[in-house]
Amino acid sequence: MSDDRGHVGTTAVWAGEQHDSPNKDVALPIHHSVTFSYEDIDEWFEVAVDQKPGYIYSRNKNPTVRPLELTMRALDGAEEAISFSTGMAAISNTLYTLLAPGDRAVAIKDTYGGTNKIFLEFLPRMRVDVALCDTLDFEAIEAEIRKGCKVLYLETPTNPTLKVVDIARLARVAHEQGATVIVDNTFATPVNQRPLELGADLVVYSATKYLNGHSDAMGGILCGPKPLVDAVFHYREINGATLHANTAYMILRGLKTLELRIQRHNENGQRVAEYLRQHDKVESVFYPGLPDHPNHDIASRQMDGYGGMLSFSLKGDFDQVKRMLPLLRYAHRAASLGSVSTLVGPPRVTSHVELTPEEREAMGIPESLIRYSAGIENAEDLIADLGSALGKL
Ligand SMILES: *Cc1c(COP(=O)(O)O)cnc(C)c1O
C-alpha cells in the first residue's frame, strides 16, 4: 500500500495512536464510560447534531472504539469505517440497511454459514429475492447480476475449500446494474487483499479472526464510502450491535502486529500446503498458493499473499479424520480461524454439520476434509507434527 497512508505495518501501528488524551498516554486508554458530560448545553447540542466532534453515548460512539475504526479505515483505504459487536452483526446490519422488500440480491453459494442463513432464511422472510450462484461460475453470476440486483455479495477466499472469486470482473458488471458490491475480506485481511482497490463498494470483516488474531475477542468491521457506511451506522445505532471499548482495545492491540502475523501465516500456509500435497495419505489440498489451484492466476493478481487458511482431504473415509486429528500436538481441534495458534476442524462437524453427505458432496466438500488454519508457529514444527500424525494412519 502506498500514498499518504504509509505501508500496512506502519498504518496498523500508528493510525490508532493519534488520540488526544490529556495525559499523553502512549497506549490507548480504555473508556468504560457509557455517557459523556457537558457543562455547555450549546456544545452538547452541537455534538449531538454532528456539528462538532465529541461523544454522547457509547452505544453510538466511544473514544476507545473510534481509533479502531480509524485504523481499519486507513488499512482498507476507505473513506469511513464502523465497528460491530461481531462479524455477523457487521454483515447482517449492512444487508438489512441496503435491502428492502422487493429488492434483489445476488451472492455466491460458498459464503460463511451465518451469512448463508441470512440469504436463505432471513432475507426471503423480508421479501428480498435472493439468487445464490455457483461460486466459480463467473458467467452464471454475471447473468444473474444482469437480471438486475441491488446488492452483489462476495467472499474470497471461501470457506472451507478456498475458492477464489474475481472481484474486479464481477464488480464491473454489478456497477452496470447500479448494484452495491460487498466483499467479506475476513480470510485475506487488508494485508493480503484490499477489495475497495479492486472495485468493491463495501468490505466487511469478522474481526474475531485475523484482525484480532488471538481467539480472545469478537468484533466486526465495515469499511467503505461515507454515505453508505453512515447509513449502516444509523441502523447499527438503533439495532444496538455495538462493540465494547474493552474489546475494541484488544482488537486494536492485535492489529498492531497484523502485518507480521499475516506474513508468517502466508509462509506457514504455503509450506504446509506444499508438504501435504506430496503426502501419500492425502487425497487433495485446497490452497490458492498452489499452482494447480483452479484460480491460482486470479489469486496471484488480486492478492498480495495467499493466506494461512487451507483444507485437505485424506484418502479413506471420515474414520481416518477421527483417528488423525487427536494425534496433532500443535493444533487446537476447534471452530474459528485466524489465530496465532493453529486451529483444525472437519467441516463435517463444524461449518457444514447440518448438511447431508450428498449436500456436502454437491458443494465439493469431501467427507474426509480437514480445514487447517495455520498459526504463526514455526513451519518446521507444524510439518513434523502433521507428518507424525499422518504416519500413524
Ligand atoms: C467467522 C466469520 C464470520 C462471522 O464472524 P463472527 O465474528 O463469528 O460473527 C463471517 N465471515 C467469515 C468469512 C468468517 O470466517
Coordinates of C-alpha atoms and ligand atoms in Angstrom, one line a residue:
M1 CA 0.0 0.0 0.0
S2 CA 1.4 3.4 -0.9
D3 CA 0.3 7.0 -0.7
D4 CA -0.1 9.1 2.4
R5 CA -1.4 6.2 4.5
G6 CA 2.1 4.7 4.9
H7 CA 2.7 1.0 4.5
V8 CA 0.3 -1.5 6.1
G9 CA 2.6 -2.3 9.1
T10 CA 3.1 1.4 9.8
T11 CA -0.5 2.3 9.5
A12 CA -1.6 -0.6 11.7
V13 CA 0.7 0.7 14.5
W14 CA 0.1 4.4 14.2
A15 CA -3.4 5.1 12.9
G16 CA -5.0 4.3 16.3
E17 CA -2.4 6.2 18.3
Q18 CA -3.4 9.7 17.2
H19 CA -5.9 10.1 20.0
D20 CA -5.9 13.2 22.2
S21 CA -5.6 12.0 25.7
P22 CA -5.0 14.9 28.3
N23 CA -2.3 12.7 29.9
K24 CA -0.5 12.0 26.7
D25 CA -0.9 8.2 27.1
V26 CA 1.2 6.2 24.7
A27 CA -1.2 3.2 25.0
L28 CA -4.8 3.9 24.1
P29 CA -6.9 4.5 27.3
I30 CA -10.0 2.2 27.7
H31 CA -13.0 4.4 28.1
H32 CA -15.6 2.4 30.0
S33 CA -17.9 5.4 30.4
V34 CA -21.3 4.9 28.9
T35 CA -22.1 8.6 28.8
F36 CA -20.1 11.9 28.4
S37 CA -21.0 15.1 30.3
Y38 CA -21.3 18.7 29.1
E39 CA -21.1 22.0 31.0
D40 CA -22.1 23.9 28.0
I41 CA -25.6 22.9 26.7
D42 CA -25.0 24.6 23.3
E43 CA -21.8 22.5 22.9
W44 CA -23.8 19.3 23.9
F45 CA -26.3 20.2 21.2
E46 CA -23.6 20.7 18.6
V47 CA -22.0 17.4 19.3
A48 CA -25.5 15.7 19.3
V49 CA -26.2 17.0 15.8
D50 CA -22.7 16.3 14.5
Q51 CA -21.7 19.9 14.1
K52 CA -18.8 19.3 16.5
P53 CA -16.7 16.2 17.1
G54 CA -17.3 14.5 20.5
Y55 CA -19.0 11.7 22.3
I56 CA -22.5 11.5 23.8
Y57 CA -23.4 7.8 24.5
S58 CA -21.3 4.7 24.0
R59 CA -23.9 2.7 22.0
N60 CA -23.3 5.3 19.3
K61 CA -19.6 6.3 19.6
N62 CA -16.9 5.8 22.1
P63 CA -13.3 7.2 22.3
T64 CA -11.7 3.8 22.5
V65 CA -13.8 2.2 19.8
R66 CA -13.2 5.1 17.3
P67 CA -9.4 4.7 17.0
L68 CA -10.0 1.1 15.9
E69 CA -12.4 2.2 13.2
L70 CA -9.9 4.9 12.1
T71 CA -7.2 2.2 11.8
M72 CA -9.4 -0.1 9.7
R73 CA -10.4 2.9 7.6
A74 CA -6.8 3.6 6.8
L75 CA -5.8 0.0 6.3
D76 CA -8.6 -0.5 3.7
G77 CA -8.1 2.9 2.1
A78 CA -11.7 3.7 2.8
E79 CA -13.5 7.0 3.4
E80 CA -15.2 5.7 6.6
A81 CA -15.3 2.6 8.8
I82 CA -17.5 1.4 11.7
S83 CA -17.4 -1.4 14.1
F84 CA -19.8 -4.0 15.4
S85 CA -20.1 -6.5 18.3
T86 CA -19.4 -9.5 15.9
G87 CA -18.7 -10.2 12.3
M88 CA -22.2 -11.4 11.8
A89 CA -23.5 -8.1 13.2
A90 CA -21.4 -6.2 10.6
I91 CA -22.8 -8.5 7.8
S92 CA -26.5 -8.5 8.9
N93 CA -26.7 -4.8 9.7
T94 CA -25.2 -4.0 6.3
L95 CA -27.5 -6.2 4.4
Y96 CA -30.6 -5.1 6.4
T97 CA -29.7 -1.5 5.7
L98 CA -29.2 -1.8 2.0
L99 CA -32.0 -4.2 1.2
A100 CA -35.8 -3.6 1.4
P101 CA -38.8 -5.7 0.3
G102 CA -38.9 -6.2 -3.4
D103 CA -35.2 -5.8 -3.9
R104 CA -33.0 -8.5 -5.3
A105 CA -29.6 -9.7 -4.0
V106 CA -27.0 -11.9 -5.8
A107 CA -24.5 -13.9 -3.8
I108 CA -22.2 -16.9 -4.1
K109 CA -23.2 -20.2 -2.6
D110 CA -20.0 -20.6 -0.6
T111 CA -20.5 -17.8 1.9
Y112 CA -19.8 -18.2 5.6
G113 CA -22.5 -20.4 7.3
G114 CA -24.1 -17.5 9.2
T115 CA -24.2 -15.3 6.1
N116 CA -25.7 -18.2 4.1
K117 CA -28.6 -18.3 6.7
I118 CA -29.3 -14.6 6.1
F119 CA -29.6 -15.3 2.4
L120 CA -31.7 -18.5 2.7
E121 CA -33.8 -17.6 5.7
F122 CA -34.0 -14.0 6.9
L123 CA -33.9 -12.0 3.7
P124 CA -36.6 -14.1 1.9
R125 CA -38.7 -13.6 5.0
M126 CA -38.3 -9.8 4.4
R127 CA -39.4 -10.5 0.8
V128 CA -36.0 -9.8 -0.6
D129 CA -35.4 -12.0 -3.7
V130 CA -32.0 -13.9 -3.4
A131 CA -30.1 -15.6 -6.1
L132 CA -27.3 -17.8 -4.9
C133 CA -24.8 -18.7 -7.6
D134 CA -22.1 -21.4 -8.1
T135 CA -19.1 -19.7 -6.7
L136 CA -16.7 -20.4 -9.5
D137 CA -19.2 -20.0 -12.4
F138 CA -18.5 -16.3 -13.1
E139 CA -20.6 -16.3 -16.3
A140 CA -23.6 -17.6 -14.3
I141 CA -23.0 -14.9 -11.7
E142 CA -22.8 -12.2 -14.3
A143 CA -26.1 -13.5 -15.9
E144 CA -27.8 -13.3 -12.5
I145 CA -26.4 -9.8 -11.9
R146 CA -27.7 -8.7 -15.3
K147 CA -31.2 -9.7 -14.4
G148 CA -31.0 -6.7 -12.1
C149 CA -29.9 -6.5 -8.4
K150 CA -29.4 -4.1 -5.6
V151 CA -26.6 -5.9 -3.9
L152 CA -23.8 -8.3 -5.1
Y153 CA -22.3 -10.1 -2.1
L154 CA -19.0 -11.9 -2.4
E155 CA -16.5 -13.6 -0.1
T156 CA -13.0 -14.7 -1.2
P157 CA -11.1 -16.9 -0.5
T158 CA -14.1 -19.0 0.6
N159 CA -14.7 -21.4 3.5
P160 CA -13.8 -24.3 3.6
T161 CA -12.5 -25.1 0.1
L162 CA -10.6 -21.8 -0.5
K163 CA -12.3 -20.9 -3.8
V164 CA -11.1 -17.6 -5.2
V165 CA -13.6 -15.2 -6.8
D166 CA -12.7 -12.5 -9.3
I167 CA -13.7 -9.3 -7.5
A168 CA -12.8 -6.8 -10.3
R169 CA -14.6 -8.7 -13.0
L170 CA -17.9 -9.2 -11.1
A171 CA -17.8 -5.6 -9.6
R172 CA -17.7 -4.2 -13.1
V173 CA -20.8 -6.0 -14.1
A174 CA -22.6 -5.2 -10.9
H175 CA -21.9 -1.5 -11.3
E176 CA -23.5 -1.5 -14.7
Q177 CA -26.7 -2.5 -12.8
G178 CA -26.1 0.1 -10.2
A179 CA -25.6 -2.5 -7.5
T180 CA -23.6 -2.2 -4.3
V181 CA -20.8 -4.7 -4.1
I182 CA -20.0 -6.1 -0.7
V183 CA -16.9 -8.3 -0.1
D184 CA -16.3 -10.3 3.1
N185 CA -12.5 -10.0 3.4
T186 CA -12.1 -11.9 6.7
F187 CA -9.8 -14.7 5.3
A188 CA -7.4 -12.3 3.4
T189 CA -7.3 -9.2 5.7
P190 CA -6.1 -5.8 4.2
V191 CA -2.6 -7.2 4.2
N192 CA -3.3 -9.7 1.5
Q193 CA -6.3 -8.2 -0.3
R194 CA -7.9 -4.8 -0.5
P195 CA -11.3 -5.2 -2.2
L196 CA -12.0 -1.4 -2.4
E197 CA -9.0 -1.1 -4.7
L198 CA -10.4 -3.9 -6.8
G199 CA -13.8 -2.2 -7.3
A200 CA -15.9 -3.3 -4.4
D201 CA -18.0 -0.7 -2.6
L202 CA -18.0 -2.1 0.9
V203 CA -15.8 -4.5 2.7
V204 CA -16.9 -6.4 5.8
Y205 CA -14.8 -8.4 8.4
S206 CA -15.2 -10.7 11.2
A207 CA -12.5 -9.0 13.4
T208 CA -12.8 -12.1 15.6
K209 CA -10.4 -13.9 13.2
Y210 CA -7.1 -12.4 11.9
L211 CA -7.7 -8.8 12.8
N212 CA -7.7 -9.6 16.5
G213 CA -5.7 -12.7 15.9
H214 CA -5.6 -14.3 19.3
S215 CA -9.0 -16.1 19.7
D216 CA -9.9 -13.9 22.6
A217 CA -12.1 -11.1 21.3
M218 CA -15.1 -10.9 18.9
G219 CA -16.0 -8.0 16.7
G220 CA -16.9 -6.9 13.2
I221 CA -15.9 -4.1 10.8
L222 CA -17.4 -2.3 7.8
C223 CA -15.4 0.0 5.5
G224 CA -16.5 2.0 2.5
P225 CA -17.7 5.4 1.2
K226 CA -19.0 7.7 3.9
P227 CA -22.7 7.9 2.8
L228 CA -23.0 4.1 2.7
V229 CA -21.2 3.5 6.0
D230 CA -23.2 6.3 7.6
A231 CA -26.4 4.7 6.5
V232 CA -25.4 1.4 8.1
F233 CA -24.1 3.3 11.2
H234 CA -27.6 4.8 11.5
Y235 CA -29.1 1.3 11.5
R236 CA -26.5 0.0 14.0
E237 CA -27.0 2.8 16.5
I238 CA -30.6 1.7 16.9
N239 CA -30.1 -2.0 16.3
G240 CA -27.5 -1.8 19.1
A241 CA -24.9 -4.3 17.9
T242 CA -22.1 -2.0 19.3
L243 CA -18.5 -3.1 20.0
H244 CA -17.4 -2.7 23.7
A245 CA -14.4 -0.4 24.5
N246 CA -12.5 -3.3 26.1
T247 CA -12.9 -5.5 23.1
A248 CA -12.0 -2.6 20.7
Y249 CA -8.8 -2.1 22.7
M250 CA -7.9 -5.8 22.3
I251 CA -8.6 -5.8 18.6
L252 CA -6.6 -2.7 18.1
R253 CA -3.7 -4.2 20.0
G254 CA -4.0 -7.3 17.8
L255 CA -4.0 -5.1 14.7
K256 CA -0.6 -3.7 15.5
T257 CA 1.0 -7.0 14.7
L258 CA -1.3 -7.8 11.7
E259 CA 1.3 -7.4 9.0
L260 CA 3.9 -9.5 10.9
R261 CA 1.4 -12.2 11.7
I262 CA 0.0 -12.4 8.2
Q263 CA 3.5 -12.7 6.7
R264 CA 4.0 -15.7 8.9
H265 CA 0.5 -17.1 8.3
N266 CA 1.2 -16.8 4.5
E267 CA 4.5 -18.6 4.8
N268 CA 3.1 -21.4 7.0
G269 CA 0.0 -21.8 4.8
Q270 CA 2.2 -22.2 1.7
R271 CA 4.7 -24.6 3.3
V272 CA 2.1 -26.8 5.0
A273 CA 0.0 -26.9 1.7
E274 CA 3.1 -27.9 -0.3
Y275 CA 4.0 -30.6 2.3
L276 CA 0.6 -32.1 2.4
R277 CA 0.2 -32.1 -1.4
Q278 CA 3.1 -34.6 -1.8
H279 CA 2.0 -36.9 1.1
D280 CA 0.6 -40.3 0.1
K281 CA -2.1 -40.3 2.7
V282 CA -3.6 -37.0 1.4
E283 CA -6.1 -37.1 -1.4
S284 CA -6.2 -33.4 -2.3
V285 CA -5.2 -30.0 -0.9
F286 CA -7.1 -26.7 -1.4
Y287 CA -4.8 -23.7 -1.2
P288 CA -4.8 -20.7 -3.6
G289 CA -1.0 -20.6 -3.4
L290 CA -0.6 -23.9 -5.2
P291 CA 0.0 -23.5 -8.9
D292 CA -2.7 -26.2 -9.7
H293 CA -5.4 -24.4 -7.6
P294 CA -8.2 -23.7 -10.2
N295 CA -7.9 -19.9 -9.7
H296 CA -4.3 -19.5 -8.8
D297 CA -3.9 -16.9 -11.5
I298 CA -6.8 -14.7 -10.1
A299 CA -5.4 -15.1 -6.6
S300 CA -2.0 -14.0 -7.8
R301 CA -3.5 -11.0 -9.4
Q302 CA -5.8 -9.8 -6.7
M303 CA -3.9 -10.9 -3.5
D304 CA -0.5 -9.9 -2.1
G305 CA -0.3 -13.2 -0.2
Y306 CA -2.3 -16.5 -0.2
G307 CA -3.1 -16.6 3.5
G308 CA -2.9 -19.1 6.3
M309 CA -6.1 -21.0 5.5
L310 CA -6.1 -24.3 3.7
S311 CA -8.0 -27.5 3.7
F312 CA -7.1 -31.0 2.7
S313 CA -8.9 -34.4 2.3
L314 CA -7.5 -37.7 3.5
K315 CA -7.5 -40.9 1.4
G316 CA -10.2 -43.1 3.1
D317 CA -13.3 -42.2 5.0
F318 CA -14.2 -40.0 7.9
D319 CA -12.8 -42.5 10.4
Q320 CA -9.3 -41.5 9.2
V321 CA -10.1 -37.9 10.2
K322 CA -11.3 -39.1 13.6
R323 CA -8.1 -41.0 14.0
M324 CA -5.7 -38.3 12.7
L325 CA -6.9 -35.1 14.4
P326 CA -6.4 -36.2 18.0
L327 CA -2.8 -37.1 17.1
L328 CA -1.9 -33.5 16.3
R329 CA 0.1 -31.8 19.1
Y330 CA 0.3 -28.2 17.7
A331 CA -3.4 -27.7 16.7
H332 CA -6.5 -27.0 18.7
R333 CA -9.4 -29.1 17.5
A334 CA -11.7 -26.1 17.5
A335 CA -14.0 -23.9 15.4
S336 CA -12.9 -20.5 14.2
L337 CA -9.7 -19.5 12.4
G338 CA -7.1 -16.8 12.1
S339 CA -5.4 -17.2 15.4
V340 CA -1.7 -17.2 16.4
S341 CA -2.2 -20.9 17.3
T342 CA -3.1 -23.5 14.6
L343 CA -6.8 -24.5 14.6
V344 CA -8.2 -27.6 12.8
G345 CA -11.6 -29.0 12.3
P346 CA -13.6 -31.1 9.9
P347 CA -16.4 -29.1 8.1
R348 CA -18.5 -32.2 8.6
V349 CA -18.7 -31.5 12.3
T350 CA -18.3 -27.7 12.2
S351 CA -19.4 -25.3 9.5
H352 CA -21.3 -27.9 7.4
V353 CA -22.6 -30.2 10.1
E354 CA -26.3 -29.6 9.2
L355 CA -25.9 -30.8 5.6
T356 CA -26.3 -34.4 4.4
P357 CA -23.3 -36.1 2.9
E358 CA -25.0 -35.7 -0.5
E359 CA -25.4 -31.9 0.0
R360 CA -21.7 -31.6 1.1
E361 CA -20.7 -33.6 -2.0
A362 CA -22.7 -31.2 -4.2
M363 CA -20.8 -28.3 -2.6
G364 CA -17.5 -30.1 -3.4
I365 CA -16.8 -30.8 0.3
P366 CA -15.3 -34.3 0.7
E367 CA -16.4 -36.3 3.8
S368 CA -12.7 -36.6 4.9
L369 CA -12.0 -32.8 4.5
I370 CA -10.0 -31.1 7.2
R371 CA -9.8 -27.3 7.5
Y372 CA -6.5 -26.1 8.7
S373 CA -5.9 -22.5 10.0
A374 CA -2.1 -22.4 10.1
G375 CA -1.0 -20.3 13.1
I376 CA 2.3 -18.4 13.5
E377 CA 4.2 -21.3 15.0
N378 CA 7.5 -22.4 13.2
A379 CA 6.5 -24.2 10.0
E380 CA 9.1 -27.0 10.7
D381 CA 7.2 -28.0 13.8
L382 CA 3.8 -27.8 12.1
I383 CA 5.0 -30.0 9.2
A384 CA 6.7 -32.5 11.6
D385 CA 3.5 -32.7 13.6
L386 CA 1.4 -33.4 10.5
G387 CA 3.9 -35.9 9.3
S388 CA 3.9 -37.8 12.5
A389 CA 0.1 -37.9 12.7
L390 CA -0.3 -38.9 9.1
G391 CA 2.4 -41.6 9.6
K392 CA 0.3 -43.3 12.2
L393 CA -2.7 -43.8 10.0
Ligands
LIG1 C1 -16.3 -16.0 11.4 C2 -16.7 -15.4 10.1 C3 -17.8 -14.6 10.1 C4 -18.7 -14.3 11.3 O1 -18.0 -13.6 12.3 P1 -18.3 -13.6 13.8 O2 -17.3 -12.7 14.4 O3 -18.2 -15.1 14.3 O4 -19.7 -13.2 14.0 C5 -18.1 -14.0 8.8 N1 -17.4 -14.3 7.7 C6 -16.4 -15.1 7.7 C7 -15.6 -15.4 6.5 C8 -16.0 -15.7 8.9 O5 -14.9 -16.5 9.0

